[in-house]
């Protein structure tokens, strides 16, 4: 992943310390994913599928964007690790909203919709290890991380239009 390179080459960590700290985003993701699923269930029970799932999806991605921007801009290497890891965690906070929305949107084709959604996520995940360092080399790490933050923010804004409880309307 690019995060290890960032920690060693940009933030000045040694190889072993960089490797140790490079686990932080994965730990954040492992913690935030089930918390987000729990929050999705609670909020959906109170507000319905449209608001519950969209609020978790939108807020999680917006908080990820903010965390990434702050992590990119801080001078403190340890604070950068914490904030960028929070960014990853907030992205994974949205997973429960994403997956449960596929069932809400298309009960009879939820598997197909989930497969399409997962393909999109894996496409982004497969491009990130190459695209992020390339963009950093071309324009600097703040720009590369800013692009990631913008993608997360765009995703969060798109949740304002997603209405899982209404289902998909096929013409």
PDB file of N, CA and C in Angstrom, residues 44-140:
ATOM      1  N   UNK A  44     -31.354   3.407  11.246  1.00  0.00           N
ATOM      2  CA  UNK A  44     -32.392   2.964  10.318  1.00  0.00           C
ATOM      3  C   UNK A  44     -33.662   2.590  11.080  1.00  0.00           C
ATOM      4  N   UNK A  45     -33.518   1.973  12.240  1.00  0.00           N
ATOM      5  CA  UNK A  45     -34.691   1.627  13.053  1.00  0.00           C
ATOM      6  C   UNK A  45     -35.425   2.886  13.512  1.00  0.00           C
ATOM      7  N   UNK A  46     -34.692   3.948  13.783  1.00  0.00           N
ATOM      8  CA  UNK A  46     -35.301   5.199  14.262  1.00  0.00           C
ATOM      9  C   UNK A  46     -35.822   6.086  13.139  1.00  0.00           C
ATOM     10  N   UNK A  47     -35.080   6.142  12.039  1.00  0.00           N
ATOM     11  CA  UNK A  47     -35.376   7.125  10.989  1.00  0.00           C
ATOM     12  C   UNK A  47     -35.845   6.517   9.676  1.00  0.00           C
ATOM     13  N   UNK A  48     -35.811   5.201   9.549  1.00  0.00           N
ATOM     14  CA  UNK A  48     -36.165   4.549   8.296  1.00  0.00           C
ATOM     15  C   UNK A  48     -34.936   4.353   7.418  1.00  0.00           C
ATOM     16  N   UNK A  49     -35.096   3.521   6.401  1.00  0.00           N
ATOM     17  CA  UNK A  49     -33.957   3.162   5.544  1.00  0.00           C
ATOM     18  C   UNK A  49     -33.395   4.361   4.793  1.00  0.00           C
ATOM     19  N   UNK A  50     -34.251   5.219   4.284  1.00  0.00           N
ATOM     20  CA  UNK A  50     -33.749   6.352   3.498  1.00  0.00           C
ATOM     21  C   UNK A  50     -32.841   7.247   4.324  1.00  0.00           C
ATOM     22  N   UNK A  51     -33.312   7.694   5.457  1.00  0.00           N
ATOM     23  CA  UNK A  51     -32.512   8.616   6.266  1.00  0.00           C
ATOM     24  C   UNK A  51     -31.420   7.885   7.034  1.00  0.00           C
ATOM     25  N   UNK A  52     -31.737   6.745   7.613  1.00  0.00           N
ATOM     26  CA  UNK A  52     -30.754   6.032   8.425  1.00  0.00           C
ATOM     27  C   UNK A  52     -29.520   5.626   7.644  1.00  0.00           C
ATOM     28  N   UNK A  53     -29.729   4.988   6.526  1.00  0.00           N
ATOM     29  CA  UNK A  53     -28.585   4.526   5.732  1.00  0.00           C
ATOM     30  C   UNK A  53     -27.858   5.702   5.081  1.00  0.00           C
ATOM     31  N   UNK A  54     -28.617   6.662   4.559  1.00  0.00           N
ATOM     32  CA  UNK A  54     -27.989   7.807   3.891  1.00  0.00           C
ATOM     33  C   UNK A  54     -27.202   8.674   4.868  1.00  0.00           C
ATOM     34  N   UNK A  55     -27.701   8.845   6.084  1.00  0.00           N
ATOM     35  CA  UNK A  55     -26.964   9.639   7.071  1.00  0.00           C
ATOM     36  C   UNK A  55     -25.638   8.979   7.436  1.00  0.00           C
ATOM     37  N   UNK A  56     -25.657   7.678   7.633  1.00  0.00           N
ATOM     38  CA  UNK A  56     -24.411   6.976   7.963  1.00  0.00           C
ATOM     39  C   UNK A  56     -23.456   7.026   6.777  1.00  0.00           C
ATOM     40  N   UNK A  57     -23.955   6.736   5.580  1.00  0.00           N
ATOM     41  CA  UNK A  57     -23.100   6.771   4.392  1.00  0.00           C
ATOM     42  C   UNK A  57     -22.525   8.149   4.136  1.00  0.00           C
ATOM     43  N   UNK A  58     -23.374   9.157   4.169  1.00  0.00           N
ATOM     44  CA  UNK A  58     -22.924  10.520   3.889  1.00  0.00           C
ATOM     45  C   UNK A  58     -22.007  11.069   4.965  1.00  0.00           C
ATOM     46  N   UNK A  59     -22.393  10.899   6.224  1.00  0.00           N
ATOM     47  CA  UNK A  59     -21.580  11.430   7.323  1.00  0.00           C
ATOM     48  C   UNK A  59     -20.236  10.715   7.408  1.00  0.00           C
ATOM     49  N   UNK A  60     -20.243   9.404   7.255  1.00  0.00           N
ATOM     50  CA  UNK A  60     -18.983   8.660   7.317  1.00  0.00           C
ATOM     51  C   UNK A  60     -18.005   9.099   6.243  1.00  0.00           C
ATOM     52  N   UNK A  61     -18.512   9.286   5.036  1.00  0.00           N
ATOM     53  CA  UNK A  61     -17.617   9.695   3.946  1.00  0.00           C
ATOM     54  C   UNK A  61     -17.168  11.143   4.103  1.00  0.00           C
ATOM     55  N   UNK A  62     -18.048  12.011   4.601  1.00  0.00           N
ATOM     56  CA  UNK A  62     -17.653  13.403   4.844  1.00  0.00           C
ATOM     57  C   UNK A  62     -16.598  13.479   5.948  1.00  0.00           C
ATOM     58  N   UNK A  63     -16.777  12.702   7.013  1.00  0.00           N
ATOM     59  CA  UNK A  63     -15.780  12.677   8.091  1.00  0.00           C
ATOM     60  C   UNK A  63     -14.464  12.070   7.613  1.00  0.00           C
ATOM     61  N   UNK A  64     -14.543  11.092   6.718  1.00  0.00           N
ATOM     62  CA  UNK A  64     -13.320  10.538   6.125  1.00  0.00           C
ATOM     63  C   UNK A  64     -12.586  11.619   5.353  1.00  0.00           C
ATOM     64  N   UNK A  65     -13.319  12.374   4.564  1.00  0.00           N
ATOM     65  CA  UNK A  65     -12.722  13.447   3.779  1.00  0.00           C
ATOM     66  C   UNK A  65     -12.031  14.464   4.681  1.00  0.00           C
ATOM     67  N   UNK A  66     -12.719  14.889   5.715  1.00  0.00           N
ATOM     68  CA  UNK A  66     -12.148  15.862   6.649  1.00  0.00           C
ATOM     69  C   UNK A  66     -10.899  15.310   7.331  1.00  0.00           C
ATOM     70  N   UNK A  67     -10.954  14.067   7.767  1.00  0.00           N
ATOM     71  CA  UNK A  67      -9.800  13.445   8.433  1.00  0.00           C
ATOM     72  C   UNK A  67      -8.599  13.364   7.501  1.00  0.00           C
ATOM     73  N   UNK A  68      -8.841  13.011   6.247  1.00  0.00           N
ATOM     74  CA  UNK A  68      -7.747  12.904   5.276  1.00  0.00           C
ATOM     75  C   UNK A  68      -7.120  14.269   5.023  1.00  0.00           C
ATOM     76  N   UNK A  69      -7.939  15.288   4.849  1.00  0.00           N
ATOM     77  CA  UNK A  69      -7.407  16.641   4.623  1.00  0.00           C
ATOM     78  C   UNK A  69      -6.571  17.086   5.813  1.00  0.00           C
ATOM     79  N   UNK A  70      -7.098  16.919   7.013  1.00  0.00           N
ATOM     80  CA  UNK A  70      -6.353  17.327   8.205  1.00  0.00           C
ATOM     81  C   UNK A  70      -5.066  16.523   8.354  1.00  0.00           C
ATOM     82  N   UNK A  71      -5.120  15.232   8.044  1.00  0.00           N
ATOM     83  CA  UNK A  71      -3.919  14.398   8.105  1.00  0.00           C
ATOM     84  C   UNK A  71      -2.864  14.822   7.107  1.00  0.00           C
ATOM     85  N   UNK A  72      -3.305  15.251   5.938  1.00  0.00           N
ATOM     86  CA  UNK A  72      -2.364  15.700   4.907  1.00  0.00           C
ATOM     87  C   UNK A  72      -1.707  17.018   5.282  1.00  0.00           C
ATOM     88  N   UNK A  73      -2.418  17.857   6.028  1.00  0.00           N
ATOM     89  CA  UNK A  73      -1.933  19.202   6.308  1.00  0.00           C
ATOM     90  C   UNK A  73      -1.144  19.343   7.607  1.00  0.00           C
ATOM     91  N   UNK A  74      -1.257  18.377   8.503  1.00  0.00           N
ATOM     92  CA  UNK A  74      -0.570  18.509   9.784  1.00  0.00           C
ATOM     93  C   UNK A  74       0.941  18.320   9.637  1.00  0.00           C
ATOM     94  N   UNK A  75       1.679  19.019  10.472  1.00  0.00           N
ATOM     95  CA  UNK A  75       3.134  18.870  10.485  1.00  0.00           C
ATOM     96  C   UNK A  75       3.581  17.690  11.339  1.00  0.00           C
ATOM     97  N   UNK A  76       2.730  17.238  12.225  1.00  0.00           N
ATOM     98  CA  UNK A  76       3.079  16.158  13.147  1.00  0.00           C
ATOM     99  C   UNK A  76       2.927  14.792  12.475  1.00  0.00           C
ATOM    100  N   UNK A  77       4.010  14.019  12.372  1.00  0.00           N
ATOM    101  CA  UNK A  77       3.902  12.691  11.758  1.00  0.00           C
ATOM    102  C   UNK A  77       2.930  11.762  12.495  1.00  0.00           C
ATOM    103  N   UNK A  78       2.934  11.785  13.818  1.00  0.00           N
ATOM    104  CA  UNK A  78       2.035  10.902  14.565  1.00  0.00           C
ATOM    105  C   UNK A  78       0.580  11.338  14.428  1.00  0.00           C
ATOM    106  N   UNK A  79       0.344  12.633  14.411  1.00  0.00           N
ATOM    107  CA  UNK A  79      -1.019  13.118  14.202  1.00  0.00           C
ATOM    108  C   UNK A  79      -1.492  12.789  12.786  1.00  0.00           C
ATOM    109  N   UNK A  80      -0.580  12.845  11.823  1.00  0.00           N
ATOM    110  CA  UNK A  80      -0.929  12.463  10.451  1.00  0.00           C
ATOM    111  C   UNK A  80      -1.368  11.007  10.400  1.00  0.00           C
ATOM    112  N   UNK A  81      -0.635  10.144  11.086  1.00  0.00           N
ATOM    113  CA  UNK A  81      -1.011   8.724  11.129  1.00  0.00           C
ATOM    114  C   UNK A  81      -2.400   8.573  11.733  1.00  0.00           C
ATOM    115  N   UNK A  82      -2.635   9.246  12.854  1.00  0.00           N
ATOM    116  CA  UNK A  82      -3.931   9.138  13.524  1.00  0.00           C
ATOM    117  C   UNK A  82      -5.060   9.642  12.628  1.00  0.00           C
ATOM    118  N   UNK A  83      -4.867  10.796  12.012  1.00  0.00           N
ATOM    119  CA  UNK A  83      -5.931  11.378  11.190  1.00  0.00           C
ATOM    120  C   UNK A  83      -6.172  10.589   9.907  1.00  0.00           C
ATOM    121  N   UNK A  84      -5.109  10.164   9.245  1.00  0.00           N
ATOM    122  CA  UNK A  84      -5.288   9.373   8.022  1.00  0.00           C
ATOM    123  C   UNK A  84      -5.904   8.015   8.346  1.00  0.00           C
ATOM    124  N   UNK A  85      -5.556   7.467   9.494  1.00  0.00           N
ATOM    125  CA  UNK A  85      -6.167   6.207   9.924  1.00  0.00           C
ATOM    126  C   UNK A  85      -7.643   6.408  10.245  1.00  0.00           C
ATOM    127  N   UNK A  86      -7.961   7.523  10.879  1.00  0.00           N
ATOM    128  CA  UNK A  86      -9.370   7.850  11.111  1.00  0.00           C
ATOM    129  C   UNK A  86     -10.119   7.973   9.788  1.00  0.00           C
ATOM    130  N   UNK A  87      -9.463   8.559   8.794  1.00  0.00           N
ATOM    131  CA  UNK A  87     -10.078   8.658   7.474  1.00  0.00           C
ATOM    132  C   UNK A  87     -10.446   7.291   6.930  1.00  0.00           C
ATOM    133  N   UNK A  88      -9.521   6.347   7.049  1.00  0.00           N
ATOM    134  CA  UNK A  88      -9.808   4.978   6.601  1.00  0.00           C
ATOM    135  C   UNK A  88     -10.921   4.366   7.443  1.00  0.00           C
ATOM    136  N   UNK A  89     -10.872   4.609   8.738  1.00  0.00           N
ATOM    137  CA  UNK A  89     -11.911   4.086   9.620  1.00  0.00           C
ATOM    138  C   UNK A  89     -13.289   4.621   9.275  1.00  0.00           C
ATOM    139  N   UNK A  90     -13.372   5.931   9.038  1.00  0.00           N
ATOM    140  CA  UNK A  90     -14.667   6.520   8.684  1.00  0.00           C
ATOM    141  C   UNK A  90     -15.190   5.966   7.362  1.00  0.00           C
ATOM    142  N   UNK A  91     -14.295   5.697   6.418  1.00  0.00           N
ATOM    143  CA  UNK A  91     -14.756   5.076   5.168  1.00  0.00           C
ATOM    144  C   UNK A  91     -15.381   3.713   5.452  1.00  0.00           C
ATOM    145  N   UNK A  92     -14.745   2.940   6.304  1.00  0.00           N
ATOM    146  CA  UNK A  92     -15.271   1.617   6.627  1.00  0.00           C
ATOM    147  C   UNK A  92     -16.499   1.681   7.527  1.00  0.00           C
ATOM    148  N   UNK A  93     -16.700   2.789   8.196  1.00  0.00           N
ATOM    149  CA  UNK A  93     -17.906   3.007   8.987  1.00  0.00           C
ATOM    150  C   UNK A  93     -19.149   2.932   8.098  1.00  0.00           C
ATOM    151  N   UNK A  94     -18.990   3.227   6.826  1.00  0.00           N
ATOM    152  CA  UNK A  94     -20.113   3.269   5.885  1.00  0.00           C
ATOM    153  C   UNK A  94     -20.469   1.911   5.282  1.00  0.00           C
ATOM    154  N   UNK A  95     -19.657   0.900   5.509  1.00  0.00           N
ATOM    155  CA  UNK A  95     -19.840  -0.391   4.831  1.00  0.00           C
ATOM    156  C   UNK A  95     -21.219  -0.993   5.103  1.00  0.00           C
ATOM    157  N   UNK A  96     -21.672  -0.953   6.346  1.00  0.00           N
ATOM    158  CA  UNK A  96     -22.990  -1.504   6.665  1.00  0.00           C
ATOM    159  C   UNK A  96     -24.105  -0.810   5.898  1.00  0.00           C
ATOM    160  N   UNK A  97     -23.992   0.507   5.759  1.00  0.00           N
ATOM    161  CA  UNK A  97     -25.002   1.258   5.001  1.00  0.00           C
ATOM    162  C   UNK A  97     -24.980   0.862   3.529  1.00  0.00           C
ATOM    163  N   UNK A  98     -23.787   0.689   2.978  1.00  0.00           N
ATOM    164  CA  UNK A  98     -23.673   0.301   1.568  1.00  0.00           C
ATOM    165  C   UNK A  98     -24.307  -1.061   1.315  1.00  0.00           C
ATOM    166  N   UNK A  99     -23.875  -2.063   2.083  1.00  0.00           N
ATOM    167  CA  UNK A  99     -24.341  -3.420   1.807  1.00  0.00           C
ATOM    168  C   UNK A  99     -25.822  -3.588   2.092  1.00  0.00           C
ATOM    169  N   UNK A 100     -26.306  -3.010   3.178  1.00  0.00           N
ATOM    170  CA  UNK A 100     -27.733  -3.156   3.469  1.00  0.00           C
ATOM    171  C   UNK A 100     -28.585  -2.404   2.450  1.00  0.00           C
ATOM    172  N   UNK A 101     -28.053  -1.346   1.885  1.00  0.00           N
ATOM    173  CA  UNK A 101     -28.798  -0.603   0.862  1.00  0.00           C
ATOM    174  C   UNK A 101     -29.004  -1.418  -0.405  1.00  0.00           C
ATOM    175  N   UNK A 102     -28.086  -2.326  -0.712  1.00  0.00           N
ATOM    176  CA  UNK A 102     -28.282  -3.144  -1.916  1.00  0.00           C
ATOM    177  C   UNK A 102     -29.529  -4.006  -1.781  1.00  0.00           C
ATOM    178  N   UNK A 103     -29.787  -4.500  -0.570  1.00  0.00           N
ATOM    179  CA  UNK A 103     -30.989  -5.304  -0.343  1.00  0.00           C
ATOM    180  C   UNK A 103     -32.227  -4.413  -0.397  1.00  0.00           C
ATOM    181  N   UNK A 104     -32.145  -3.231   0.220  1.00  0.00           N
ATOM    182  CA  UNK A 104     -33.276  -2.299   0.193  1.00  0.00           C
ATOM    183  C   UNK A 104     -33.615  -1.873  -1.229  1.00  0.00           C
ATOM    184  N   UNK A 105     -32.600  -1.591  -2.009  1.00  0.00           N
ATOM    185  CA  UNK A 105     -32.812  -1.065  -3.356  1.00  0.00           C
ATOM    186  C   UNK A 105     -33.351  -2.109  -4.320  1.00  0.00           C
ATOM    187  N   UNK A 106     -32.877  -3.323  -4.216  1.00  0.00           N
ATOM    188  CA  UNK A 106     -33.234  -4.323  -5.220  1.00  0.00           C
ATOM    189  C   UNK A 106     -33.314  -5.704  -4.589  1.00  0.00           C
ATOM    190  N   UNK A 107     -34.405  -5.965  -3.932  1.00  0.00           N
ATOM    191  CA  UNK A 107     -34.549  -7.236  -3.226  1.00  0.00           C
ATOM    192  C   UNK A 107     -34.336  -8.446  -4.139  1.00  0.00           C
ATOM    193  N   UNK A 108     -34.897  -8.410  -5.337  1.00  0.00           N
ATOM    194  CA  UNK A 108     -34.788  -9.570  -6.225  1.00  0.00           C
ATOM    195  C   UNK A 108     -33.455  -9.632  -6.961  1.00  0.00           C
ATOM    196  N   UNK A 109     -32.726  -8.534  -6.994  1.00  0.00           N
ATOM    197  CA  UNK A 109     -31.428  -8.512  -7.669  1.00  0.00           C
ATOM    198  C   UNK A 109     -30.335  -7.955  -6.758  1.00  0.00           C
ATOM    199  N   UNK A 110     -30.498  -8.160  -5.455  1.00  0.00           N
ATOM    200  CA  UNK A 110     -29.539  -7.614  -4.489  1.00  0.00           C
ATOM    201  C   UNK A 110     -28.136  -8.164  -4.719  1.00  0.00           C
ATOM    202  N   UNK A 111     -28.037  -9.429  -5.088  1.00  0.00           N
ATOM    203  CA  UNK A 111     -26.724 -10.018  -5.354  1.00  0.00           C
ATOM    204  C   UNK A 111     -26.035  -9.362  -6.539  1.00  0.00           C
ATOM    205  N   UNK A 112     -26.784  -9.112  -7.591  1.00  0.00           N
ATOM    206  CA  UNK A 112     -26.221  -8.439  -8.768  1.00  0.00           C
ATOM    207  C   UNK A 112     -25.786  -7.023  -8.418  1.00  0.00           C
ATOM    208  N   UNK A 113     -26.651  -6.297  -7.717  1.00  0.00           N
ATOM    209  CA  UNK A 113     -26.314  -4.931  -7.329  1.00  0.00           C
ATOM    210  C   UNK A 113     -25.103  -4.905  -6.398  1.00  0.00           C
ATOM    211  N   UNK A 114     -25.044  -5.846  -5.460  1.00  0.00           N
ATOM    212  CA  UNK A 114     -23.892  -5.927  -4.561  1.00  0.00           C
ATOM    213  C   UNK A 114     -22.620  -6.238  -5.342  1.00  0.00           C
ATOM    214  N   UNK A 115     -22.725  -7.108  -6.336  1.00  0.00           N
ATOM    215  CA  UNK A 115     -21.564  -7.423  -7.170  1.00  0.00           C
ATOM    216  C   UNK A 115     -21.073  -6.224  -7.954  1.00  0.00           C
ATOM    217  N   UNK A 116     -22.003  -5.448  -8.498  1.00  0.00           N
ATOM    218  CA  UNK A 116     -21.624  -4.234  -9.237  1.00  0.00           C
ATOM    219  C   UNK A 116     -20.972  -3.233  -8.296  1.00  0.00           C
ATOM    220  N   UNK A 117     -21.577  -3.051  -7.120  1.00  0.00           N
ATOM    221  CA  UNK A 117     -21.015  -2.121  -6.141  1.00  0.00           C
ATOM    222  C   UNK A 117     -19.614  -2.567  -5.712  1.00  0.00           C
ATOM    223  N   UNK A 118     -19.452  -3.842  -5.453  1.00  0.00           N
ATOM    224  CA  UNK A 118     -18.156  -4.354  -5.020  1.00  0.00           C
ATOM    225  C   UNK A 118     -17.107  -4.225  -6.121  1.00  0.00           C
ATOM    226  N   UNK A 119     -17.524  -4.398  -7.371  1.00  0.00           N
ATOM    227  CA  UNK A 119     -16.599  -4.210  -8.490  1.00  0.00           C
ATOM    228  C   UNK A 119     -16.088  -2.777  -8.520  1.00  0.00           C
ATOM    229  N   UNK A 120     -16.982  -1.822  -8.331  1.00  0.00           N
ATOM    230  CA  UNK A 120     -16.568  -0.419  -8.285  1.00  0.00           C
ATOM    231  C   UNK A 120     -15.600  -0.149  -7.149  1.00  0.00           C
ATOM    232  N   UNK A 121     -15.884  -0.714  -5.988  1.00  0.00           N
ATOM    233  CA  UNK A 121     -14.994  -0.528  -4.838  1.00  0.00           C
ATOM    234  C   UNK A 121     -13.630  -1.163  -5.094  1.00  0.00           C
ATOM    235  N   UNK A 122     -13.629  -2.347  -5.677  1.00  0.00           N
ATOM    236  CA  UNK A 122     -12.353  -3.014  -5.959  1.00  0.00           C
ATOM    237  C   UNK A 122     -11.570  -2.315  -7.056  1.00  0.00           C
ATOM    238  N   UNK A 123     -12.261  -1.699  -7.991  1.00  0.00           N
ATOM    239  CA  UNK A 123     -11.572  -0.925  -9.020  1.00  0.00           C
ATOM    240  C   UNK A 123     -10.806   0.222  -8.366  1.00  0.00           C
ATOM    241  N   UNK A 124     -11.485   0.952  -7.488  1.00  0.00           N
ATOM    242  CA  UNK A 124     -10.812   2.026  -6.758  1.00  0.00           C
ATOM    243  C   UNK A 124      -9.675   1.501  -5.905  1.00  0.00           C
ATOM    244  N   UNK A 125      -9.906   0.391  -5.230  1.00  0.00           N
ATOM    245  CA  UNK A 125      -8.873  -0.209  -4.391  1.00  0.00           C
ATOM    246  C   UNK A 125      -7.678  -0.708  -5.179  1.00  0.00           C
ATOM    247  N   UNK A 126      -7.912  -1.150  -6.407  1.00  0.00           N
ATOM    248  CA  UNK A 126      -6.794  -1.633  -7.221  1.00  0.00           C
ATOM    249  C   UNK A 126      -6.012  -0.489  -7.849  1.00  0.00           C
ATOM    250  N   UNK A 127      -6.657   0.647  -8.071  1.00  0.00           N
ATOM    251  CA  UNK A 127      -5.960   1.802  -8.648  1.00  0.00           C
ATOM    252  C   UNK A 127      -5.183   2.598  -7.601  1.00  0.00           C
ATOM    253  N   UNK A 128      -5.669   2.611  -6.385  1.00  0.00           N
ATOM    254  CA  UNK A 128      -5.075   3.439  -5.335  1.00  0.00           C
ATOM    255  C   UNK A 128      -3.584   3.190  -5.088  1.00  0.00           C
ATOM    256  N   UNK A 129      -3.109   1.941  -5.020  1.00  0.00           N
ATOM    257  CA  UNK A 129      -1.681   1.741  -4.748  1.00  0.00           C
ATOM    258  C   UNK A 129      -0.763   2.294  -5.834  1.00  0.00           C
ATOM    259  N   UNK A 130      -1.260   2.425  -7.049  1.00  0.00           N
ATOM    260  CA  UNK A 130      -0.461   2.976  -8.139  1.00  0.00           C
ATOM    261  C   UNK A 130      -0.754   4.453  -8.359  1.00  0.00           C
ATOM    262  N   UNK A 131      -2.028   4.801  -8.373  1.00  0.00           N
ATOM    263  CA  UNK A 131      -2.428   6.169  -8.687  1.00  0.00           C
ATOM    264  C   UNK A 131      -2.005   7.172  -7.612  1.00  0.00           C
ATOM    265  N   UNK A 132      -2.130   6.798  -6.351  1.00  0.00           N
ATOM    266  CA  UNK A 132      -1.805   7.739  -5.271  1.00  0.00           C
ATOM    267  C   UNK A 132      -0.335   8.140  -5.287  1.00  0.00           C
ATOM    268  N   UNK A 133       0.627   7.198  -5.324  1.00  0.00           N
ATOM    269  CA  UNK A 133       2.030   7.620  -5.381  1.00  0.00           C
ATOM    270  C   UNK A 133       2.376   8.340  -6.689  1.00  0.00           C
ATOM    271  N   UNK A 134       1.745   7.935  -7.789  1.00  0.00           N
ATOM    272  CA  UNK A 134       2.004   8.621  -9.058  1.00  0.00           C
ATOM    273  C   UNK A 134       1.565  10.076  -8.963  1.00  0.00           C
ATOM    274  N   UNK A 135       0.356  10.291  -8.451  1.00  0.00           N
ATOM    275  CA  UNK A 135      -0.142  11.652  -8.290  1.00  0.00           C
ATOM    276  C   UNK A 135       0.739  12.438  -7.320  1.00  0.00           C
ATOM    277  N   UNK A 136       1.205  11.784  -6.269  1.00  0.00           N
ATOM    278  CA  UNK A 136       2.104  12.441  -5.310  1.00  0.00           C
ATOM    279  C   UNK A 136       3.412  12.838  -5.982  1.00  0.00           C
ATOM    280  N   UNK A 137       3.923  11.979  -6.844  1.00  0.00           N
ATOM    281  CA  UNK A 137       5.169  12.285  -7.551  1.00  0.00           C
ATOM    282  C   UNK A 137       4.975  13.450  -8.519  1.00  0.00           C
ATOM    283  N   UNK A 138       3.814  13.516  -9.142  1.00  0.00           N
ATOM    284  CA  UNK A 138       3.533  14.569 -10.116  1.00  0.00           C
ATOM    285  C   UNK A 138       3.220  15.911  -9.452  1.00  0.00           C
ATOM    286  N   UNK A 139       2.435  15.869  -8.374  1.00  0.00           N
ATOM    287  CA  UNK A 139       1.917  17.120  -7.808  1.00  0.00           C
ATOM    288  C   UNK A 139       2.143  17.286  -6.309  1.00  0.00           C
ATOM    289  N   UNK A 140       2.664  16.259  -5.652  1.00  0.00           N
ATOM    290  CA  UNK A 140       2.904  16.334  -4.211  1.00  0.00           C
ATOM    291  C   UNK A 140       1.864  15.549  -3.421  1.00  0.00           C
TER     292      UNK A 140
END
